[in-house]
Short mmCIF file of C-alpha atoms in Angstrom, two decimals:
data_model
loop_
_atom_site.label_atom_id
_atom_site.label_comp_id
_atom_site.label_asym_id
_atom_site.label_seq_id
_atom_site.Cartn_x
_atom_site.Cartn_y
_atom_site.Cartn_z
CA MET A 27 68.26 31.77 308.62
CA ASN A 28 67.25 34.28 311.33
CA GLU A 29 63.77 34.94 309.80
CA SER A 30 62.98 31.14 310.09
CA LEU A 31 63.34 31.54 313.84
CA ASN A 32 59.48 33.19 313.63
CA VAL A 33 58.31 30.25 313.00
CA VAL A 34 54.33 30.91 312.15
CA GLU A 35 54.77 34.06 310.72
CA TYR A 36 57.62 33.07 308.38
CA PHE A 37 55.16 30.30 307.24
CA GLU A 38 52.14 32.40 307.06
CA ASN A 39 53.75 35.54 305.42
CA THR A 40 56.34 33.79 303.30
CA LEU A 41 56.60 30.06 302.96
CA ILE A 42 53.02 29.55 301.69
CA ALA A 43 53.30 31.85 298.74
CA LYS A 44 56.58 30.74 298.00
CA ASN A 45 55.46 26.89 297.91
CA LYS A 46 52.55 28.08 295.62
CA GLN A 47 54.82 29.81 293.42
CA ILE A 48 57.20 26.87 293.07
CA VAL A 49 54.36 24.40 292.89
CA GLU A 50 52.62 26.40 289.73
CA GLU A 51 56.06 27.14 288.09
CA THR A 52 56.98 23.32 288.44
CA LEU A 53 53.39 22.27 287.12
CA ASP A 54 53.85 24.54 283.93
CA SER A 55 57.14 23.26 283.40
CA LEU A 56 55.92 19.53 283.52
CA ILE A 57 53.35 20.37 281.24
CA LYS A 58 55.39 22.07 278.79
CA SER A 59 57.89 19.18 279.01
CA ALA A 60 55.38 16.60 278.65
CA GLY A 61 53.86 17.99 275.48
CA VAL A 62 50.43 17.59 276.57
CA ASN A 63 47.79 19.12 274.52
CA GLU A 64 45.34 20.69 276.61
CA GLU A 65 42.79 21.41 274.14
CA LYS A 66 42.22 17.78 273.04
CA ASN A 67 42.22 16.60 276.49
CA LYS A 68 39.57 19.02 277.08
CA GLU A 69 37.67 17.55 274.26
CA THR A 70 38.04 14.16 275.27
CA VAL A 71 36.88 14.76 279.05
CA ALA A 72 33.75 16.65 277.68
CA GLU A 73 32.86 13.82 275.51
CA ILE A 74 33.47 11.37 278.55
CA ASP A 75 31.23 13.90 280.76
CA ARG A 76 28.49 13.53 277.81
CA LEU A 77 28.66 9.85 277.83
CA ASP A 78 28.51 9.76 281.52
CA ASP A 79 25.34 11.83 281.60
CA VAL A 80 23.57 9.63 278.79
CA ILE A 81 24.72 6.53 280.47
CA SER A 82 22.86 7.80 284.04
CA LYS A 83 19.83 9.01 281.69
CA ILE A 84 19.52 5.50 279.96
CA ASN A 85 19.87 3.64 283.69
CA SER A 86 17.16 5.98 284.84
CA ALA A 87 14.70 5.31 281.89
CA SER A 88 15.34 1.78 282.17
CA SER A 89 14.58 1.63 285.77
CA GLN A 90 11.31 3.89 285.05
CA LYS A 91 10.44 1.18 282.35
CA LYS A 92 10.85 -1.61 284.53
CA THR A 93 8.82 0.06 287.53
CA PHE A 94 5.92 1.09 285.47
CA LEU A 95 5.27 -2.28 284.03
CA VAL A 96 5.58 -4.03 287.27
CA LEU A 97 2.90 -1.48 288.52
CA CYS A 98 0.57 -2.35 285.44
CA PHE A 99 0.51 -6.04 286.66
CA ILE A 100 0.07 -5.31 290.22
CA LEU A 101 -2.67 -2.39 289.83
CA LEU A 102 -4.29 -3.88 286.89
CA PRO A 103 -7.52 -1.65 287.41
CA LEU A 104 -5.01 1.70 287.11
CA ILE A 105 -3.32 0.29 283.71
CA PHE A 106 -4.43 2.93 281.76
CA ILE A 107 -2.52 5.27 283.93
CA TRP A 108 0.71 3.20 284.29
CA LEU A 109 0.74 1.86 280.76
CA PRO A 110 1.16 5.27 279.00
CA LEU A 111 4.07 5.98 281.63
CA TYR A 112 5.69 2.69 280.80
CA PHE A 113 5.58 3.15 277.04
CA HIS A 114 7.15 6.94 277.35
CA ALA A 115 9.70 5.55 279.68
CA LYS A 116 10.51 2.81 276.79
CA ASN A 117 10.84 5.47 273.89
CA LYS A 118 13.20 7.71 276.14
CA HIS A 119 15.15 4.74 276.47
CA ASN A 120 15.22 3.58 273.03
CA ALA A 121 15.84 7.21 271.76
CA LEU A 122 18.84 7.71 274.03
CA LEU A 123 20.41 4.50 272.75
CA SER A 124 19.36 5.31 269.28
CA ALA A 125 21.03 8.52 269.51
CA GLU A 126 24.52 6.65 270.29
CA GLY A 127 23.70 4.21 267.73
CA ALA A 128 23.73 1.28 270.27
CA GLN A 129 21.41 -1.59 270.73
CA ASP A 130 22.32 -1.91 274.83
CA VAL A 131 23.61 0.64 277.51
CA SER A 132 26.78 -1.69 277.53
CA GLU A 133 27.89 -0.49 274.12
CA VAL A 134 27.70 3.10 275.51
CA ILE A 135 29.73 2.04 278.55
CA ALA A 136 32.14 0.56 275.79
CA LYS A 137 32.34 3.87 273.91
CA ARG A 138 32.95 5.73 277.47
CA ASP A 139 35.69 3.38 278.36
CA LYS A 140 37.42 3.90 274.97
CA GLU A 141 37.45 7.64 275.56
CA VAL A 142 38.66 7.31 278.97
CA LYS A 143 41.49 5.10 277.59
CA THR A 144 42.41 7.99 275.07
CA ALA A 145 42.19 10.68 277.72
CA TYR A 146 44.78 8.75 279.73
CA GLU A 147 47.03 8.40 276.53
CA GLN A 148 47.09 12.14 276.28
CA VAL A 149 48.04 12.78 279.89
CA ASN A 150 50.52 9.86 280.48
CA PRO A 151 53.45 11.66 279.33
CA LEU A 152 52.75 14.25 282.22
CA LEU A 153 51.70 11.43 284.81
CA ASN A 154 55.30 9.73 284.06
CA LEU A 155 56.98 13.11 285.19
CA ILE A 156 54.92 13.40 288.44
CA GLN A 157 57.00 11.23 291.14
CA THR A 158 56.69 11.34 295.12
CA LYS A 159 60.31 12.50 294.88
CA LEU A 160 59.01 15.57 293.26
CA ILE A 161 56.66 16.59 295.74
CA MET A 162 59.65 16.29 298.51
CA ASP A 163 61.96 18.40 296.18
CA ILE A 164 59.22 21.14 296.12
CA ILE A 165 58.97 21.13 299.79
CA GLU A 166 63.12 21.31 300.04
CA LYS A 167 63.27 24.17 297.82
CA THR A 168 60.64 25.95 299.47
CA THR A 169 61.95 25.76 303.11
CA GLY A 170 65.86 25.28 302.74
CA PHE A 171 65.76 23.49 305.86
CA ILE A 172 63.81 20.42 305.39
CA LYS A 173 65.63 17.52 303.28
CA PHE A 174 64.16 14.02 302.60
CA ASP A 175 65.72 10.82 302.53
CA ASP A 176 64.51 8.06 299.92
CA PHE A 177 63.38 6.16 302.95
CA LEU A 178 63.90 5.36 306.64
CA SER A 179 66.73 2.98 306.57
CA GLU A 180 67.38 0.43 309.32
CA VAL A 181 70.71 2.37 310.48
CA ASN A 182 68.52 5.89 310.72
CA LYS A 183 65.68 3.84 312.69
CA LYS A 184 67.97 2.56 315.20
CA GLU A 185 69.01 6.15 315.96
CA PHE A 186 65.47 6.58 317.59
CA ALA A 187 65.33 3.49 319.24
CA PRO A 188 63.62 2.59 321.56
CA LYS A 189 61.44 6.00 321.59
CA ILE A 190 60.09 5.30 318.14
CA SER A 191 58.96 1.52 318.55
CA PHE A 192 55.81 -0.11 318.23
CA ASN A 193 54.08 -3.31 319.80
CA ASP A 194 52.17 -6.15 317.93
CA ASN A 195 48.86 -4.15 317.88
CA GLU A 196 50.27 -1.02 316.38
CA SER A 197 51.05 -0.80 312.60
CA VAL A 198 53.11 1.72 310.67
CA GLN A 199 50.36 3.72 308.11
CA SER A 200 53.11 6.03 306.73
CA CYS A 201 56.91 6.73 307.63
CA LEU A 202 58.85 9.78 306.46
CA SER A 203 62.78 10.02 306.84
CA LEU A 204 64.12 13.71 306.80
CA SER A 205 66.62 16.18 308.43
CA LEU A 206 65.46 19.48 309.82
CA PHE A 207 68.26 21.90 309.90
CA LYS A 208 70.69 18.91 309.81
CA ASN A 209 68.97 17.03 312.64
CA ALA A 210 68.02 13.70 311.62
CA ALA A 211 64.10 13.22 312.23
CA VAL A 212 61.44 10.98 311.33
CA ILE A 213 57.62 11.46 310.73
CA ILE A 214 55.65 8.33 311.50
CA LYS A 215 52.00 7.67 311.53
CA LYS A 216 50.41 4.94 313.26
CA LEU A 217 47.25 2.85 313.68
CA GLU A 218 46.74 1.05 316.89
CA MET A 219 44.23 -1.67 317.45
CA SER A 220 42.67 -2.14 321.12
CA THR A 221 39.67 -3.18 322.56
CA TYR A 222 37.25 -1.49 325.32
CA MET A 223 33.72 -2.77 326.70
CA HIS A 224 30.84 -1.77 324.63
CA THR A 225 27.40 -1.76 326.60
CA TRP A 226 24.37 -3.11 324.64
CA TYR A 227 21.03 -2.54 325.31
CA GLY A 228 17.59 -4.37 325.26
CA THR A 229 14.11 -4.68 326.70
CA ALA A 230 12.80 -7.38 329.05
CA SER A 231 8.67 -7.88 330.18
CA TYR A 232 8.26 -8.46 333.76
CA ARG A 233 4.83 -8.31 336.05
CA ASP A 234 5.07 -5.39 338.82
CA SER A 235 3.34 -5.96 342.20
CA LYS A 236 0.21 -5.17 340.93
CA GLY A 237 0.38 -8.28 338.42
CA ASN A 238 0.56 -5.62 335.51
CA THR A 239 2.62 -6.39 332.67
CA SER A 240 5.65 -3.95 331.98
CA THR A 241 8.67 -3.56 330.45
CA ARG A 242 12.32 -2.38 331.82
CA MET A 243 15.69 -1.82 330.49
CA ILE A 244 18.57 -4.65 330.27
CA SER A 245 21.86 -4.45 329.27
CA THR A 246 25.13 -6.37 328.68
CA SER A 247 28.80 -5.58 328.15
CA LEU A 248 31.02 -7.16 325.42
CA PRO A 249 34.55 -6.52 324.18
CA ALA A 250 34.73 -4.46 320.78
CA PRO A 251 37.84 -3.24 318.79
CA LYS A 252 38.91 -0.13 318.89
CA PHE A 253 41.15 1.76 316.44
CA SER A 254 43.12 5.16 316.72
CA TYR A 255 45.64 6.97 314.53
CA GLU A 256 48.54 9.04 316.02
CA THR A 257 51.20 10.83 314.30
CA THR A 258 54.64 11.42 315.90
CA VAL A 259 57.57 13.54 314.66
CA ALA A 260 60.92 12.83 316.19
CA ILE A 261 64.21 14.65 316.05
CA LYS A 262 67.86 13.82 317.32
CA ASN A 263 69.81 16.31 318.40
CA ASP A 264 73.08 16.47 321.06
CA ILE A 265 72.07 19.85 322.64
CA ALA A 266 71.07 19.63 326.34
CA GLU A 267 71.38 15.58 326.02
CA SER A 268 70.75 15.09 329.95
CA LEU A 269 67.49 16.95 329.90
CA ASN A 270 64.16 15.17 330.15
CA PHE A 271 60.93 17.31 330.01
CA ASN A 272 57.27 16.95 328.97
CA ASN A 273 54.17 18.97 328.69
CA TYR A 274 51.58 16.31 330.30
CA ASP A 275 53.10 15.34 333.58
CA LYS A 276 52.08 17.80 336.44
CA ALA A 277 54.83 18.99 338.48
CA LYS A 278 53.71 20.84 341.63
CA LYS A 279 56.27 23.52 341.64
CA LEU A 280 57.84 25.10 338.60
CA LEU A 281 60.06 27.78 338.25
CA PRO A 282 58.50 30.49 336.41
CA LEU A 283 60.14 31.37 332.90
CA GLU A 284 60.41 35.08 331.34
CA VAL A 285 57.30 34.81 329.44
CA ARG A 286 54.51 34.62 331.85
CA GLU A 287 51.84 33.59 329.49
CA PHE A 288 54.36 30.74 328.53
CA ASN A 289 54.19 29.50 331.92
CA LYS A 290 50.27 29.16 331.98
CA ARG A 291 49.87 27.69 328.54
CA PHE A 292 52.89 25.28 328.29
CA PRO A 293 53.97 24.15 331.78
CA CYS A 294 56.34 21.51 331.38
CA TRP A 295 57.82 18.88 333.80
CA ARG A 296 61.60 19.03 333.69
CA ASN A 297 64.66 17.28 335.28
CA ASP A 298 67.29 20.05 334.64
CA GLU A 299 66.02 23.70 335.09
CA ALA A 300 69.41 25.03 333.23
CA GLN A 301 69.22 22.93 330.46
CA PHE A 302 65.75 23.73 329.84
CA ARG A 303 66.15 27.39 330.00
CA MET A 304 68.90 26.91 327.32
CA LEU A 305 66.49 25.35 325.06
CA PHE A 306 63.32 27.68 326.03
CA THR A 307 65.03 30.84 325.19
CA VAL A 308 62.45 34.03 325.49
CA LEU A 309 62.35 34.12 321.91
CA ALA A 310 61.53 30.16 321.82
CA GLN A 311 58.73 30.80 324.48
CA GLU A 312 57.17 33.77 322.53
CA GLU A 313 57.25 31.35 319.32
CA MET A 314 55.90 28.37 321.15
CA LEU A 315 52.98 30.66 322.01
CA LYS A 316 52.23 31.41 318.44
CA VAL A 317 52.42 27.80 317.66
CA LEU A 318 49.78 26.89 320.39
CA ASP A 319 47.65 29.66 318.39
CA VAL A 320 47.52 27.81 315.39
CA ASN A 321 47.76 23.80 316.88
CA ASN A 322 47.53 23.08 320.59
CA ASP A 323 46.55 19.32 319.90
CA PHE A 324 50.00 17.72 320.68
CA ILE A 325 52.18 16.47 323.58
CA MET A 326 55.75 17.32 323.52
CA GLU A 327 58.52 15.28 325.11
CA LYS A 328 62.24 15.17 325.26
CA ASP A 329 64.20 12.09 326.59
CA GLY A 330 67.85 12.61 326.22
CA LYS A 331 68.84 13.38 322.68
CA ILE A 332 65.54 12.51 321.14
CA THR A 333 62.70 15.12 321.28
CA THR A 334 59.06 13.99 319.78
CA VAL A 335 55.87 15.88 319.21
CA THR A 336 53.06 13.60 318.95
CA ASP A 337 49.32 14.87 317.35
CA THR A 338 46.47 14.11 319.77
CA SER A 339 43.50 14.92 317.56
CA SER A 340 42.65 11.45 317.16
CA ALA A 341 42.51 10.51 320.99
CA LEU A 342 42.03 6.83 321.58
CA ASP A 343 39.38 7.53 324.20
CA ASN A 344 37.27 9.48 322.22
CA ASN A 345 37.46 7.32 319.24
CA LYS A 346 34.19 5.07 319.59
CA PRO A 347 31.24 4.68 317.61
CA ASP A 348 28.26 6.59 318.46
CA ARG A 349 25.21 5.31 319.03
CA HIS A 350 23.50 6.26 316.00
CA ARG A 351 26.19 4.63 313.81
CA VAL A 352 25.57 1.58 316.19
CA LYS A 353 21.83 1.59 315.23
CA GLU A 354 22.41 1.80 311.71
CA TYR A 355 24.79 -1.40 311.96
CA LEU A 356 21.94 -3.28 313.89
CA ARG A 357 19.21 -2.01 311.84
CA LYS A 358 20.28 -2.30 308.13
CA GLY A 359 22.03 -5.37 308.25
CA ASN A 360 25.37 -4.02 306.84
CA ASP A 361 28.03 -6.92 306.73
CA GLU A 362 31.06 -4.30 306.53
CA PHE A 363 32.04 -2.88 309.73
CA MET A 364 34.98 -1.02 308.13
CA SER A 365 33.91 2.11 309.75
CA TRP A 366 33.32 0.84 313.29
CA ASN A 367 34.96 3.48 314.93
CA ASN A 368 37.61 4.27 312.28
CA SER A 369 38.05 8.38 313.18
CA ASP A 370 41.02 9.73 311.46
CA ASN A 371 41.49 13.36 312.35
CA SER A 372 45.33 13.19 312.75
CA PRO A 373 47.62 14.67 309.84
CA LYS A 374 47.80 12.62 306.63
CA ILE A 375 51.13 13.38 305.76
CA SER A 376 51.01 11.91 302.09
CA LEU A 377 53.33 12.61 299.68
CA SER A 378 52.31 10.09 297.25
CA ALA A 379 52.34 11.01 293.64
CA THR A 380 49.47 8.56 292.93
CA ASN A 381 47.03 11.19 294.54
CA VAL A 382 47.10 13.12 291.33
CA TYR A 383 46.28 10.35 288.94
CA HIS A 384 43.46 11.10 286.72
CA TYR A 385 42.78 11.35 282.88
CA ASP A 386 41.61 14.74 282.97
CA LEU A 387 44.38 17.76 282.78
CA ALA A 388 42.21 20.21 284.80
CA THR A 389 41.76 17.49 287.79
CA ILE A 390 45.59 16.54 287.63
CA LYS A 391 46.69 20.24 288.09
CA GLU A 392 43.88 20.62 290.91
CA ASN A 393 45.16 17.51 292.66
CA PHE A 394 49.00 18.52 292.14
CA ILE A 395 48.17 21.60 293.64
CA GLN A 396 46.16 20.29 296.35
CA LEU A 397 48.48 17.42 297.09
CA ASN A 398 51.43 19.81 297.55
CA GLU A 399 49.55 22.67 299.70
CA SER A 400 48.01 19.92 302.05
CA ALA A 401 51.58 17.97 302.32
CA PHE A 402 53.48 20.94 302.89
CA LYS A 403 50.95 22.42 305.62
CA ASP A 404 50.75 19.00 307.40
CA ILE A 405 54.36 18.34 307.70
CA TYR A 406 55.33 22.30 308.83
CA TYR A 407 52.88 22.26 311.66
CA MET A 408 54.11 19.01 312.85
CA ILE A 409 57.43 20.06 313.17
CA SER A 410 56.75 23.61 314.20
CA PRO A 411 56.77 22.85 318.04
CA ILE A 412 60.43 21.56 317.46
CA ILE A 413 61.93 24.18 315.25
CA VAL A 414 61.10 26.96 317.62
CA PHE A 415 64.35 26.13 319.51
CA PRO A 416 67.25 28.44 317.99
CA ALA A 417 69.78 25.64 319.18
CA TYR A 418 67.87 22.94 317.05
CA GLN A 419 68.39 25.36 314.14
CA HIS A 420 72.11 26.17 314.43
CA PHE A 421 73.87 22.88 315.95
CA GLY A 422 72.54 20.05 313.75
CA LYS A 423 74.53 16.76 312.74
CA ASN A 424 72.45 14.86 309.94
CA LYS A 425 73.31 11.26 309.21
CA PRO A 426 73.40 10.64 305.70
CA LEU A 427 72.52 7.38 304.06
CA THR A 428 74.44 5.06 302.24
CA GLU A 429 74.05 2.86 299.18
CA LYS A 430 74.23 -0.41 301.11
CA ASP A 431 71.29 0.92 303.27
CA TRP A 432 67.92 -0.93 302.89
CA PRO A 433 64.39 0.20 303.83
CA SER A 434 63.33 -0.51 307.53
CA GLU A 435 60.56 -2.61 308.57
CA TYR A 436 58.77 0.45 309.56
CA TYR A 437 58.99 2.20 306.07
CA ILE A 438 58.21 -0.80 304.44
CA GLU A 439 54.87 -1.31 306.67
CA GLY A 440 53.86 2.16 305.60
CA ILE A 441 54.51 1.42 301.98
CA ILE A 442 52.00 -1.78 302.24
CA ASN A 443 49.67 0.11 304.26
CA ASP A 444 49.28 2.81 301.43
CA GLY A 445 46.29 1.36 299.40
CA THR A 446 46.04 -1.90 300.50
CA ASN A 447 44.69 -4.42 298.27
CA ILE A 448 41.40 -6.03 299.42
CA GLU A 449 42.76 -9.43 299.16
CA TYR A 450 44.80 -8.82 302.44
CA ILE A 451 41.70 -8.86 304.27
CA LYS A 452 39.47 -11.37 302.61
CA PRO A 453 37.69 -13.39 303.46
CA ASN A 454 37.24 -13.39 307.44
CA ILE A 455 38.04 -10.08 308.31
CA ASN A 456 35.40 -7.22 307.94
CA THR A 457 36.43 -4.64 310.43
CA GLN A 458 39.27 -2.06 310.09
CA HIS A 459 42.66 -3.80 310.46
CA ILE A 460 46.29 -3.58 310.76
CA ILE A 461 49.00 -4.85 308.72
CA LYS A 462 52.43 -6.14 310.10
CA VAL A 463 55.90 -6.52 308.64
CA SER A 464 58.51 -8.76 309.93
CA PHE A 465 62.08 -9.60 308.05
CA VAL A 466 62.31 -13.38 307.30
CA LYS A 467 65.55 -13.57 305.63
CA ASP A 468 67.99 -12.02 303.27
CA GLU A 469 67.56 -13.95 299.63
CA GLY A 470 70.63 -12.27 298.11
CA LYS A 471 68.97 -10.15 295.32
CA CYS A 472 65.77 -9.62 297.63
CA ALA A 473 64.60 -9.71 300.87
CA LYS A 474 61.69 -11.70 302.07
CA TYR A 475 59.28 -10.62 305.10
CA ASN A 476 56.04 -11.86 306.19
CA ILE A 477 52.76 -9.80 306.32
CA GLU A 478 50.49 -10.01 309.08
CA CYS A 479 46.89 -8.77 308.51
CA LYS A 480 44.95 -8.77 311.97
CA GLY A 481 41.56 -7.45 312.51
CA TYR A 482 37.93 -8.90 313.34
CA HIS A 483 35.32 -10.90 312.13
CA ALA A 484 31.74 -8.99 313.10
CA TYR A 485 28.43 -10.80 313.29
CA ARG A 486 25.21 -10.13 314.66
CA ASP A 487 23.96 -12.20 317.72
CA VAL A 488 20.71 -11.93 320.11
CA ILE A 489 21.30 -12.48 323.71
CA TYR A 490 18.40 -13.71 326.03
CA GLN A 491 18.37 -13.06 329.50
CA GLN A 492 16.28 -11.79 332.35
CA GLY A 493 12.99 -12.34 330.17
CA GLY A 494 14.29 -10.31 327.45
CA SER A 495 16.35 -10.11 324.70
CA ILE A 496 19.45 -7.74 323.47
CA ASN A 497 20.43 -7.63 319.87
CA VAL A 498 24.60 -7.16 319.98
CA ILE A 499 27.51 -7.56 317.88
CA ARG A 500 30.31 -9.74 318.45
CA PHE A 501 33.75 -9.51 317.44
CA SER A 502 36.33 -12.32 316.99
CA LEU A 503 39.83 -11.68 316.17
CA ARG A 504 41.10 -13.07 312.95
CA SER A 505 44.41 -12.89 310.88
CA ASN A 506 45.95 -13.42 307.70
CA ASN A 507 49.57 -13.95 306.37
CA HIS A 508 51.01 -13.26 303.14
CA VAL A 509 54.85 -13.00 301.84
CA LEU A 510 56.64 -10.00 300.79
CA TYR A 511 59.44 -9.60 298.50
CA VAL A 512 61.33 -6.19 298.52
CA ILE A 513 63.85 -5.77 295.46
CA LYS A 514 66.05 -3.24 294.53
CA MET A 515 65.40 -2.50 290.85
CA THR A 516 68.23 -1.65 288.42
CA LYS A 517 66.07 0.02 285.80
CA LYS A 518 63.74 3.07 286.32
CA CYS A 519 60.48 2.48 287.50
CA ASN A 520 57.30 4.69 287.65
CA GLU A 521 55.19 4.58 290.59
CA ILE A 522 52.28 6.05 288.86
CA LEU A 523 52.46 3.66 286.10
CA VAL A 524 52.42 0.68 288.15
CA ASP A 525 49.32 1.80 290.00
CA GLN A 526 47.75 2.75 286.50
CA GLU A 527 48.78 0.12 284.21
CA ILE A 528 49.81 -2.76 286.19
CA ASN A 529 46.03 -3.98 286.48
CA GLN A 530 45.74 -4.01 282.82
CA LYS A 531 49.09 -5.56 281.54
CA VAL A 532 51.00 -6.88 284.29
CA TYR A 533 48.35 -8.31 286.76
CA LYS A 534 46.23 -10.27 284.32
CA SER A 535 49.42 -11.98 282.73
CA ILE A 536 50.91 -12.92 286.04
CA LEU A 537 47.75 -13.83 287.63
CA SER A 538 47.27 -16.66 284.97
CA LYS A 539 50.37 -18.09 285.64
CA VAL A 540 50.97 -17.21 289.18
CA PRO A 541 47.69 -17.49 291.08
CA SER A 542 49.29 -16.51 294.38
CA PHE A 543 50.46 -12.96 293.23
CA ILE A 544 48.50 -10.10 294.82
CA GLU A 545 50.13 -7.07 294.35
CA ALA A 546 53.36 -5.25 293.33
CA LYS A 547 54.22 -1.68 294.34
CA ILE A 548 57.38 0.55 293.21
CA ASN A 549 58.81 3.25 295.63
CA ASN A 550 62.09 4.77 295.49
CA ASN A 551 63.25 2.26 293.05
CA PHE A 552 62.44 -0.61 295.42
CA ALA A 553 59.80 -3.16 294.20
CA TYR A 554 57.41 -4.74 296.72
CA VAL A 555 55.82 -7.89 295.57
CA VAL A 556 53.22 -9.56 297.88
CA SER A 557 52.19 -13.15 297.42
CA SER A 558 49.93 -15.48 299.18
CA LYS A 559 52.75 -18.24 298.87
CA PRO A 560 56.35 -18.09 298.18
CA LEU A 561 57.66 -17.19 294.92
CA THR A 562 60.45 -18.83 292.93
CA PRO A 563 63.31 -16.65 291.55
CA VAL A 564 62.38 -17.09 288.24
CA LEU A 565 58.62 -15.89 289.09
CA LEU A 566 60.10 -12.96 290.90
CA THR A 567 62.02 -12.11 288.09
CA LYS A 568 59.27 -12.26 285.60
CA ILE A 569 57.09 -9.96 287.83
CA THR A 570 59.85 -7.24 288.18
CA SER A 571 60.75 -7.26 284.62
CA SER A 572 56.99 -6.32 283.88
CA LEU A 573 57.62 -3.15 286.17
CA HIS A 574 60.17 -1.42 284.11
CA VAL A 575 59.24 1.85 282.32
#
């Protein structure tokens, strides 16, 4: 595919339009196959919107009524002003309820909930057809050179070791296994938890040399958590296998390449000049410059057969809370510190079909188009620095999955991190957190893992020193542990239906019998069942049988 060598131009002039066309055609085909009645859904959604507006007005009138009644008692001499306003709000409140044939706002809410249920029933046939694999298929059909695996297996994970590995304070947020021009590749997004010294300030009183009382600034430094996201794409190729290079180490002297601008904008340390030039042909140099015009927030490294590109838009050193946010935490008494310094600017790389979930067909369409557009764009720009090499485009050897392969710990960790149940982090963690998954044992029909959630409990304190005080926030490291069972399903399961219906049908029935049950997820016909305590085979069977379509 010679045209694909023009990486950026091919994307902007051909692939974007092609992807949009395939997405629209796929969506039209899905709606037709599902038999969704668009007009009926429009009517139902319009009724939901109307009831939402009514509920908002009822609540507003109720709030005004209470406020004016309180003012009548507090400002008794001005009761002639507040009392008419009270009766006006009361009459408005009663009129709104009467128009809906209701005695209380809860009846209107129940009416609204019934309409929402009807709307979901109208679009469920469509939601059943939208799977994560469908998003992957669209990208594959658009490019022709990107192929996705169902998951990153243990076998494929070893292909990238030790270049793709994580310590105890790094957690995989998402993981994609794929091939690029038949080269085995992986895209992994991680969250790193570390600490830094945060400086807190206060004031102290003192007497100057003349005996006058004055104030001075005092300070203290305490450890605080720091969280940073990072997305990396890695590719394996046998070409120039003894070559090592990167664009972050500065070499004193580099032999200039043919394209002068490339030498200035992308200087690379390398250990083998001949092999480096074999990869960076004139065409590759020119294409890399075009990539840098679109995205230059990355570092690139080749170590033997593995080449990696890491997004640097969420640099760790820049990820600290600004002073205004710190003041808000100290002033307002907010007990939740989830956004202490949780800044995520790196690519989302989300292909989850649950992102389209809604009861409004029009919203489903918008979400579906937006999901496909953003997923394709994020993935393409991440891989673009790698696919500039003609050698990688023509000499790939992809390693296919086998039926015996199971998801790797990295992949499982990404699944568990996607839409984490709040029960993971209660009750002693109120900051951002990381989740680590580790294999325990093979139990025949399923594999057992341990889930460790690590984060901090933040609390306010006052430090008295040098005749003054400093308001501070202290952070104490905490952790929770849960049990995870990964089960290969023998029947078809629908990931969206699990997200939608499990709270209503499965969770309630299982929670009454199994109090330790927390969450169940479906991905590529594997069930992920989380519990606070180990489950018996009988209980596992009951849970997984509830997930079948």
